[in-house]
PDB file of N, CA and C in Angstrom:
ATOM      1  N   MET A   1       0.841  -1.187   0.000  1.00  0.00           N
ATOM      2  CA  MET A   1       0.000   0.000   0.000  1.00  0.00           C
ATOM      3  C   MET A   1       0.882   1.244   0.000  1.00  0.00           C
ATOM      4  N   GLY A   2       0.412   2.297  -0.649  1.00  0.00           N
ATOM      5  CA  GLY A   2       1.138   3.553  -0.704  1.00  0.00           C
ATOM      6  C   GLY A   2       0.850   4.402   0.505  1.00  0.00           C
ATOM      7  N   SER A   3       1.100   5.672   0.372  1.00  0.00           N
ATOM      8  CA  SER A   3       0.874   6.589   1.482  1.00  0.00           C
ATOM      9  C   SER A   3      -0.613   6.702   1.788  1.00  0.00           C
ATOM     10  N   HIS A   4      -0.930   6.920   3.034  1.00  0.00           N
ATOM     11  CA  HIS A   4      -2.308   7.113   3.506  1.00  0.00           C
ATOM     12  C   HIS A   4      -3.195   5.898   3.251  1.00  0.00           C
ATOM     13  N   GLY A   5      -2.598   4.704   3.169  1.00  0.00           N
ATOM     14  CA  GLY A   5      -3.382   3.490   3.062  1.00  0.00           C
ATOM     15  C   GLY A   5      -4.012   3.223   1.710  1.00  0.00           C
ATOM     16  N   ARG A   6      -3.681   4.027   0.688  1.00  0.00           N
ATOM     17  CA  ARG A   6      -4.258   3.802  -0.648  1.00  0.00           C
ATOM     18  C   ARG A   6      -3.316   2.934  -1.471  1.00  0.00           C
ATOM     19  N   ASP A   7      -3.883   2.105  -2.306  1.00  0.00           N
ATOM     20  CA  ASP A   7      -3.097   1.264  -3.199  1.00  0.00           C
ATOM     21  C   ASP A   7      -2.657   2.113  -4.388  1.00  0.00           C
ATOM     22  N   THR A   8      -1.339   2.326  -4.531  1.00  0.00           N
ATOM     23  CA  THR A   8      -0.826   3.197  -5.601  1.00  0.00           C
ATOM     24  C   THR A   8      -0.269   2.401  -6.780  1.00  0.00           C
ATOM     25  N   ARG A   9      -0.436   1.087  -6.746  1.00  0.00           N
ATOM     26  CA  ARG A   9       0.050   0.279  -7.866  1.00  0.00           C
ATOM     27  C   ARG A   9      -0.776   0.571  -9.121  1.00  0.00           C
ATOM     28  N   PRO A  10      -0.143   0.457 -10.324  1.00  0.00           N
ATOM     29  CA  PRO A  10      -0.915   0.669 -11.564  1.00  0.00           C
ATOM     30  C   PRO A  10      -2.079  -0.313 -11.630  1.00  0.00           C
ATOM     31  N   GLN A  11      -3.195   0.166 -12.133  1.00  0.00           N
ATOM     32  CA  GLN A  11      -4.378  -0.681 -12.241  1.00  0.00           C
ATOM     33  C   GLN A  11      -4.236  -1.628 -13.426  1.00  0.00           C
ATOM     34  N   ARG A  12      -4.609  -2.850 -13.220  1.00  0.00           N
ATOM     35  CA  ARG A  12      -4.583  -3.839 -14.289  1.00  0.00           C
ATOM     36  C   ARG A  12      -5.771  -3.579 -15.216  1.00  0.00           C
ATOM     37  N   PRO A  13      -5.556  -3.701 -16.552  1.00  0.00           N
ATOM     38  CA  PRO A  13      -6.667  -3.491 -17.485  1.00  0.00           C
ATOM     39  C   PRO A  13      -7.850  -4.387 -17.141  1.00  0.00           C
ATOM     40  N   GLN A  14      -9.041  -3.858 -17.331  1.00  0.00           N
ATOM     41  CA  GLN A  14     -10.258  -4.582 -16.973  1.00  0.00           C
ATOM     42  C   GLN A  14     -10.719  -5.552 -18.056  1.00  0.00           C
ATOM     43  N   ASN A  15     -10.293  -5.313 -19.297  1.00  0.00           N
ATOM     44  CA  ASN A  15     -10.740  -6.187 -20.379  1.00  0.00           C
ATOM     45  C   ASN A  15      -9.714  -6.199 -21.504  1.00  0.00           C
ATOM     46  N   ARG A  16      -9.995  -6.963 -22.537  1.00  0.00           N
ATOM     47  CA  ARG A  16      -9.042  -7.110 -23.641  1.00  0.00           C
ATOM     48  C   ARG A  16      -8.844  -5.820 -24.430  1.00  0.00           C
ATOM     49  N   VAL A  17      -9.871  -4.996 -24.530  1.00  0.00           N
ATOM     50  CA  VAL A  17      -9.745  -3.727 -25.257  1.00  0.00           C
ATOM     51  C   VAL A  17      -8.745  -2.830 -24.534  1.00  0.00           C
ATOM     52  N   GLU A  18      -8.893  -2.697 -23.224  1.00  0.00           N
ATOM     53  CA  GLU A  18      -7.946  -1.882 -22.454  1.00  0.00           C
ATOM     54  C   GLU A  18      -6.549  -2.473 -22.539  1.00  0.00           C
ATOM     55  N   ASP A  19      -6.452  -3.796 -22.479  1.00  0.00           N
ATOM     56  CA  ASP A  19      -5.166  -4.471 -22.571  1.00  0.00           C
ATOM     57  C   ASP A  19      -4.510  -4.175 -23.916  1.00  0.00           C
ATOM     58  N   SER A  20      -5.297  -4.249 -24.992  1.00  0.00           N
ATOM     59  CA  SER A  20      -4.800  -3.974 -26.335  1.00  0.00           C
ATOM     60  C   SER A  20      -4.346  -2.521 -26.470  1.00  0.00           C
ATOM     61  N   GLN A  21      -5.131  -1.598 -25.925  1.00  0.00           N
ATOM     62  CA  GLN A  21      -4.774  -0.177 -25.986  1.00  0.00           C
ATOM     63  C   GLN A  21      -3.487   0.087 -25.215  1.00  0.00           C
ATOM     64  N   GLN A  22      -3.349  -0.573 -24.086  1.00  0.00           N
ATOM     65  CA  GLN A  22      -2.141  -0.395 -23.281  1.00  0.00           C
ATOM     66  C   GLN A  22      -0.917  -0.916 -24.039  1.00  0.00           C
ATOM     67  N   LEU A  23      -1.055  -2.062 -24.688  1.00  0.00           N
ATOM     68  CA  LEU A  23       0.046  -2.621 -25.466  1.00  0.00           C
ATOM     69  C   LEU A  23       0.404  -1.730 -26.653  1.00  0.00           C
ATOM     70  N   GLN A  24      -0.603  -1.141 -27.301  1.00  0.00           N
ATOM     71  CA  GLN A  24      -0.334  -0.226 -28.416  1.00  0.00           C
ATOM     72  C   GLN A  24       0.450   0.989 -27.929  1.00  0.00           C
ATOM     73  N   GLY A  25       0.086   1.507 -26.771  1.00  0.00           N
ATOM     74  CA  GLY A  25       0.803   2.648 -26.198  1.00  0.00           C
ATOM     75  C   GLY A  25       2.247   2.307 -25.890  1.00  0.00           C
ATOM     76  N   ILE A  26       2.467   1.115 -25.353  1.00  0.00           N
ATOM     77  CA  ILE A  26       3.831   0.673 -25.055  1.00  0.00           C
ATOM     78  C   ILE A  26       4.628   0.526 -26.343  1.00  0.00           C
ATOM     79  N   ALA A  27       4.019  -0.049 -27.380  1.00  0.00           N
ATOM     80  CA  ALA A  27       4.695  -0.225 -28.666  1.00  0.00           C
ATOM     81  C   ALA A  27       5.083   1.124 -29.269  1.00  0.00           C
ATOM     82  N   GLN A  28       4.199   2.116 -29.174  1.00  0.00           N
ATOM     83  CA  GLN A  28       4.507   3.452 -29.693  1.00  0.00           C
ATOM     84  C   GLN A  28       5.667   4.071 -28.926  1.00  0.00           C
ATOM     85  N   SER A  29       5.701   3.889 -27.618  1.00  0.00           N
ATOM     86  CA  SER A  29       6.798   4.417 -26.807  1.00  0.00           C
ATOM     87  C   SER A  29       8.122   3.777 -27.196  1.00  0.00           C
ATOM     88  N   ILE A  30       8.090   2.484 -27.448  1.00  0.00           N
ATOM     89  CA  ILE A  30       9.304   1.775 -27.851  1.00  0.00           C
ATOM     90  C   ILE A  30       9.788   2.282 -29.205  1.00  0.00           C
ATOM     91  N   GLN A  31       8.869   2.479 -30.153  1.00  0.00           N
ATOM     92  CA  GLN A  31       9.249   2.980 -31.475  1.00  0.00           C
ATOM     93  C   GLN A  31       9.850   4.377 -31.371  1.00  0.00           C
ATOM     94  N   TYR A  32       9.258   5.235 -30.545  1.00  0.00           N
ATOM     95  CA  TYR A  32       9.771   6.590 -30.362  1.00  0.00           C
ATOM     96  C   TYR A  32      11.170   6.531 -29.755  1.00  0.00           C
ATOM     97  N   SER A  33      11.346   5.704 -28.739  1.00  0.00           N
ATOM     98  CA  SER A  33      12.651   5.572 -28.092  1.00  0.00           C
ATOM     99  C   SER A  33      13.699   5.077 -29.082  1.00  0.00           C
ATOM    100  N   GLN A  34      13.311   4.147 -29.935  1.00  0.00           N
ATOM    101  CA  GLN A  34      14.229   3.624 -30.940  1.00  0.00           C
ATOM    102  C   GLN A  34      14.667   4.728 -31.897  1.00  0.00           C
ATOM    103  N   ARG A  35      13.725   5.576 -32.328  1.00  0.00           N
ATOM    104  CA  ARG A  35      14.073   6.691 -33.230  1.00  0.00           C
ATOM    105  C   ARG A  35      15.030   7.664 -32.541  1.00  0.00           C
ATOM    106  N   VAL A  36      14.783   7.957 -31.280  1.00  0.00           N
ATOM    107  CA  VAL A  36      15.661   8.867 -30.535  1.00  0.00           C
ATOM    108  C   VAL A  36      17.072   8.286 -30.462  1.00  0.00           C
ATOM    109  N   LEU A  37      17.178   7.007 -30.145  1.00  0.00           N
ATOM    110  CA  LEU A  37      18.495   6.368 -30.066  1.00  0.00           C
ATOM    111  C   LEU A  37      19.204   6.376 -31.416  1.00  0.00           C
ATOM    112  N   GLU A  38      18.466   6.154 -32.499  1.00  0.00           N
ATOM    113  CA  GLU A  38      19.065   6.182 -33.836  1.00  0.00           C
ATOM    114  C   GLU A  38      19.586   7.577 -34.173  1.00  0.00           C
ATOM    115  N   GLU A  39      18.816   8.610 -33.823  1.00  0.00           N
ATOM    116  CA  GLU A  39      19.254   9.982 -34.086  1.00  0.00           C
ATOM    117  C   GLU A  39      20.488  10.332 -33.259  1.00  0.00           C
ATOM    118  N   LEU A  40      20.521   9.909 -32.007  1.00  0.00           N
ATOM    119  CA  LEU A  40      21.690  10.161 -31.167  1.00  0.00           C
ATOM    120  C   LEU A  40      22.924   9.454 -31.717  1.00  0.00           C
ATOM    121  N   ALA A  41      22.753   8.219 -32.159  1.00  0.00           N
ATOM    122  CA  ALA A  41      23.871   7.465 -32.724  1.00  0.00           C
ATOM    123  C   ALA A  41      24.386   8.138 -33.992  1.00  0.00           C
ATOM    124  N   GLU A  42      23.467   8.609 -34.828  1.00  0.00           N
ATOM    125  CA  GLU A  42      23.860   9.288 -36.064  1.00  0.00           C
ATOM    126  C   GLU A  42      24.632  10.577 -35.757  1.00  0.00           C
ATOM    127  N   ALA A  43      24.148  11.344 -34.794  1.00  0.00           N
ATOM    128  CA  ALA A  43      24.829  12.588 -34.416  1.00  0.00           C
ATOM    129  C   ALA A  43      26.214  12.293 -33.850  1.00  0.00           C
ATOM    130  N   PHE A  44      26.319  11.282 -33.011  1.00  0.00           N
ATOM    131  CA  PHE A  44      27.613  10.938 -32.425  1.00  0.00           C
ATOM    132  C   PHE A  44      28.588  10.472 -33.497  1.00  0.00           C
ATOM    133  N   ASN A  45      28.127   9.597 -34.400  1.00  0.00           N
ATOM    134  CA  ASN A  45      29.010   9.093 -35.454  1.00  0.00           C
ATOM    135  C   ASN A  45      29.475  10.216 -36.371  1.00  0.00           C
ATOM    136  N   SER A  46      28.595  11.153 -36.673  1.00  0.00           N
ATOM    137  CA  SER A  46      28.955  12.298 -37.505  1.00  0.00           C
ATOM    138  C   SER A  46      30.019  13.140 -36.810  1.00  0.00           C
ATOM    139  N   TRP A  47      29.811  13.397 -35.521  1.00  0.00           N
ATOM    140  CA  TRP A  47      30.782  14.179 -34.751  1.00  0.00           C
ATOM    141  C   TRP A  47      32.123  13.463 -34.687  1.00  0.00           C
ATOM    142  N   GLU A  48      32.084  12.161 -34.442  1.00  0.00           N
ATOM    143  CA  GLU A  48      33.319  11.389 -34.324  1.00  0.00           C
ATOM    144  C   GLU A  48      34.114  11.435 -35.626  1.00  0.00           C
ATOM    145  N   GLU A  49      33.409  11.356 -36.760  1.00  0.00           N
ATOM    146  CA  GLU A  49      34.068  11.417 -38.066  1.00  0.00           C
ATOM    147  C   GLU A  49      34.667  12.812 -38.301  1.00  0.00           C
ATOM    148  N   THR A  50      33.916  13.859 -37.965  1.00  0.00           N
ATOM    149  CA  THR A  50      34.399  15.237 -38.128  1.00  0.00           C
ATOM    150  C   THR A  50      35.616  15.484 -37.251  1.00  0.00           C
ATOM    151  N   ARG A  51      35.593  14.925 -36.062  1.00  0.00           N
ATOM    152  CA  ARG A  51      36.661  15.143 -35.084  1.00  0.00           C
ATOM    153  C   ARG A  51      38.008  14.606 -35.577  1.00  0.00           C
ATOM    154  N   LYS A  52      37.975  13.626 -36.482  1.00  0.00           N
ATOM    155  CA  LYS A  52      39.226  13.081 -37.018  1.00  0.00           C
ATOM    156  C   LYS A  52      40.004  14.142 -37.781  1.00  0.00           C
ATOM    157  N   SER A  53      39.277  15.060 -38.433  1.00  0.00           N
ATOM    158  CA  SER A  53      39.948  16.096 -39.217  1.00  0.00           C
ATOM    159  C   SER A  53      39.944  17.456 -38.519  1.00  0.00           C
ATOM    160  N   ASP A  54      39.143  17.619 -37.471  1.00  0.00           N
ATOM    161  CA  ASP A  54      39.065  18.906 -36.767  1.00  0.00           C
ATOM    162  C   ASP A  54      38.901  18.644 -35.272  1.00  0.00           C
ATOM    163  N   THR A  55      39.994  18.766 -34.541  1.00  0.00           N
ATOM    164  CA  THR A  55      39.961  18.468 -33.102  1.00  0.00           C
ATOM    165  C   THR A  55      39.119  19.464 -32.322  1.00  0.00           C
ATOM    166  N   ARG A  56      38.744  20.584 -32.967  1.00  0.00           N
ATOM    167  CA  ARG A  56      37.914  21.580 -32.278  1.00  0.00           C
ATOM    168  C   ARG A  56      36.431  21.229 -32.327  1.00  0.00           C
ATOM    169  N   ALA A  57      36.081  20.196 -33.072  1.00  0.00           N
ATOM    170  CA  ALA A  57      34.668  19.828 -33.234  1.00  0.00           C
ATOM    171  C   ALA A  57      34.035  19.536 -31.878  1.00  0.00           C
ATOM    172  N   ASN A  58      32.873  20.123 -31.656  1.00  0.00           N
ATOM    173  CA  ASN A  58      32.156  19.918 -30.400  1.00  0.00           C
ATOM    174  C   ASN A  58      31.239  18.708 -30.504  1.00  0.00           C
ATOM    175  N   PRO A  59      31.115  17.952 -29.407  1.00  0.00           N
ATOM    176  CA  PRO A  59      30.206  16.802 -29.424  1.00  0.00           C
ATOM    177  C   PRO A  59      28.759  17.236 -29.618  1.00  0.00           C
ATOM    178  N   PRO A  60      27.895  16.344 -30.075  1.00  0.00           N
ATOM    179  CA  PRO A  60      26.483  16.687 -30.271  1.00  0.00           C
ATOM    180  C   PRO A  60      25.859  17.202 -28.983  1.00  0.00           C
ATOM    181  N   GLY A  61      25.045  18.230 -29.115  1.00  0.00           N
ATOM    182  CA  GLY A  61      24.340  18.774 -27.956  1.00  0.00           C
ATOM    183  C   GLY A  61      25.110  19.837 -27.204  1.00  0.00           C
ATOM    184  N   TYR A  62      26.367  20.036 -27.514  1.00  0.00           N
ATOM    185  CA  TYR A  62      27.150  21.070 -26.847  1.00  0.00           C
ATOM    186  C   TYR A  62      27.007  22.372 -27.606  1.00  0.00           C
ATOM    187  N   ARG A  63      27.087  23.450 -26.886  1.00  0.00           N
ATOM    188  CA  ARG A  63      27.020  24.756 -27.515  1.00  0.00           C
ATOM    189  C   ARG A  63      28.304  24.978 -28.312  1.00  0.00           C
ATOM    190  N   LYS A  64      28.147  25.469 -29.505  1.00  0.00           N
ATOM    191  CA  LYS A  64      29.308  25.684 -30.360  1.00  0.00           C
ATOM    192  C   LYS A  64      30.246  26.698 -29.726  1.00  0.00           C
ATOM    193  N   LYS A  65      31.529  26.356 -29.711  1.00  0.00           N
ATOM    194  CA  LYS A  65      32.535  27.273 -29.194  1.00  0.00           C
ATOM    195  C   LYS A  65      33.123  28.032 -30.381  1.00  0.00           C
ATOM    196  N   ASN A  66      33.221  29.323 -30.252  1.00  0.00           N
ATOM    197  CA  ASN A  66      33.801  30.131 -31.318  1.00  0.00           C
ATOM    198  C   ASN A  66      35.314  30.182 -31.161  1.00  0.00           C
ATOM    199  N   TYR A  67      35.995  30.002 -32.266  1.00  0.00           N
ATOM    200  CA  TYR A  67      37.444  30.066 -32.273  1.00  0.00           C
ATOM    201  C   TYR A  67      37.865  31.297 -33.063  1.00  0.00           C
ATOM    202  N   TYR A  68      38.876  31.974 -32.576  1.00  0.00           N
ATOM    203  CA  TYR A  68      39.353  33.204 -33.201  1.00  0.00           C
ATOM    204  C   TYR A  68      40.818  33.052 -33.579  1.00  0.00           C
ATOM    205  N   ASP A  69      41.190  33.689 -34.700  1.00  0.00           N
ATOM    206  CA  ASP A  69      42.601  33.679 -35.074  1.00  0.00           C
ATOM    207  C   ASP A  69      43.339  34.773 -34.304  1.00  0.00           C
ATOM    208  N   GLN A  70      44.598  34.963 -34.618  1.00  0.00           N
ATOM    209  CA  GLN A  70      45.410  35.928 -33.862  1.00  0.00           C
ATOM    210  C   GLN A  70      44.968  37.370 -34.069  1.00  0.00           C
ATOM    211  N   GLN A  71      44.214  37.636 -35.151  1.00  0.00           N
ATOM    212  CA  GLN A  71      43.690  38.980 -35.390  1.00  0.00           C
ATOM    213  C   GLN A  71      42.289  39.142 -34.798  1.00  0.00           C
ATOM    214  N   GLY A  72      41.802  38.154 -34.109  1.00  0.00           N
ATOM    215  CA  GLY A  72      40.487  38.253 -33.491  1.00  0.00           C
ATOM    216  C   GLY A  72      39.335  37.913 -34.423  1.00  0.00           C
ATOM    217  N   ARG A  73      39.639  37.317 -35.575  1.00  0.00           N
ATOM    218  CA  ARG A  73      38.584  36.934 -36.515  1.00  0.00           C
ATOM    219  C   ARG A  73      38.145  35.502 -36.250  1.00  0.00           C
ATOM    220  N   ARG A  74      36.904  35.252 -36.553  1.00  0.00           N
ATOM    221  CA  ARG A  74      36.389  33.881 -36.412  1.00  0.00           C
ATOM    222  C   ARG A  74      36.890  33.013 -37.524  1.00  0.00           C
TER     223      ARG A  74
END
């Protein structure tokens, strides 16, 4: 039991329709998570490849750092 004597466990579906809807929701969440992981992997691989030729390359998700030459130009 949870706080104040109430049962806080998730409720089990009451019938096959609810069960089916719950499974569809889980499947959609899994598909979304898979797409996110694929995009992260693609961004990381792209950065890793760029980094081979430019050590200043920032990893995905980092704010771009500006580099200046000796005259103060970007």
